[in-house]
Amino acid sequence: MEARLTEFLLSIGEDPKKLAVWQENPDNLLDATNLTPAEKAIIKSGNSSTIGTAIAEELYQSPELLAEAFITILPLQLWLTRPPQI
């Protein structure tokens, strides 16, 4: 099992330019990925439980990403599901 969803979220969290593209037009960024339609639907759902479950399943298969995911994805996941009010 590839960790495509986790890798995608890590890339957004680690690349300010990619995060800016995400904020401007998430569909364009998603269309440029190798994510499956199901993985894209998980992200688009905005459901933190669904996203968290998908990440956990991937990390179970790819534990080498665990530390990086813990540091980067949890704050990003919170932001994606509950963006700050400006």
XYZ file of C-alpha atoms in Angstrom:
86
model
C 0.000 0.000 0.000
C 1.363 3.376 -0.965
C 1.045 6.308 1.402
C -0.191 8.682 -1.311
C -2.636 10.547 0.904
C -0.076 10.978 3.679
C 2.616 12.053 1.223
C 0.240 14.571 -0.362
C -0.697 16.098 2.986
C 2.952 16.217 4.031
C 3.809 18.036 0.810
C 1.170 20.698 1.523
C 2.376 21.101 5.094
C 6.015 21.412 4.084
C 5.727 23.603 0.981
C 4.299 27.103 1.491
C 3.782 27.516 -2.272
C 1.744 24.338 -2.458
C -0.263 25.429 0.583
C -0.989 28.742 -1.152
C -2.194 26.880 -4.247
C -4.367 24.700 -1.988
C -5.893 27.773 -0.373
C -6.566 29.359 -3.764
C -7.971 26.330 -5.595
C -7.802 22.904 -3.934
C -9.327 21.148 -6.950
C -6.482 22.256 -9.213
C -3.934 20.907 -6.773
C -5.814 17.630 -6.323
C -6.169 17.198 -10.090
C -2.388 17.432 -10.441
C -1.786 14.511 -8.052
C -1.640 10.763 -8.407
C -4.323 10.343 -5.738
C -7.164 7.979 -6.455
C -10.710 9.358 -6.669
C -11.398 7.789 -3.267
C -8.364 9.510 -1.717
C -9.412 12.831 -3.233
C -12.906 12.355 -1.811
C -11.440 11.733 1.641
C -9.576 15.040 1.526
C -12.511 16.944 0.054
C -14.813 15.595 2.767
C -13.162 17.840 5.351
C -14.088 15.175 7.903
C -11.223 15.011 10.387
C -12.186 11.514 11.509
C -12.224 10.162 7.950
C -8.933 11.869 7.105
C -7.349 10.676 10.339
C -8.459 7.089 9.760
C -7.064 7.097 6.213
C -3.743 8.508 7.433
C -3.577 5.954 10.255
C -4.161 3.096 7.812
C -1.382 4.355 5.564
C 1.022 4.914 8.438
C 0.419 1.391 9.688
C 1.817 0.209 6.345
C 4.535 2.922 6.170
C 5.789 3.509 9.732
C 8.868 5.356 8.450
C 6.555 8.335 7.846
C 5.153 8.338 11.367
C 7.372 11.002 12.963
C 7.109 13.357 10.014
C 3.354 12.850 9.804
C 2.881 13.481 13.515
C 4.743 16.788 13.333
C 3.297 18.023 10.031
C -0.080 16.438 9.350
C -1.946 16.802 12.641
C -1.758 20.622 12.645
C -2.456 20.654 8.896
C -5.430 18.321 9.327
C -6.865 20.611 11.983
C -6.380 23.586 9.693
C -7.960 21.848 6.691
C -11.021 20.786 8.676
C -11.342 23.983 10.718
C -9.620 26.852 8.883
C -8.806 29.864 11.054
C -11.324 32.667 10.959
C -9.846 35.777 9.359
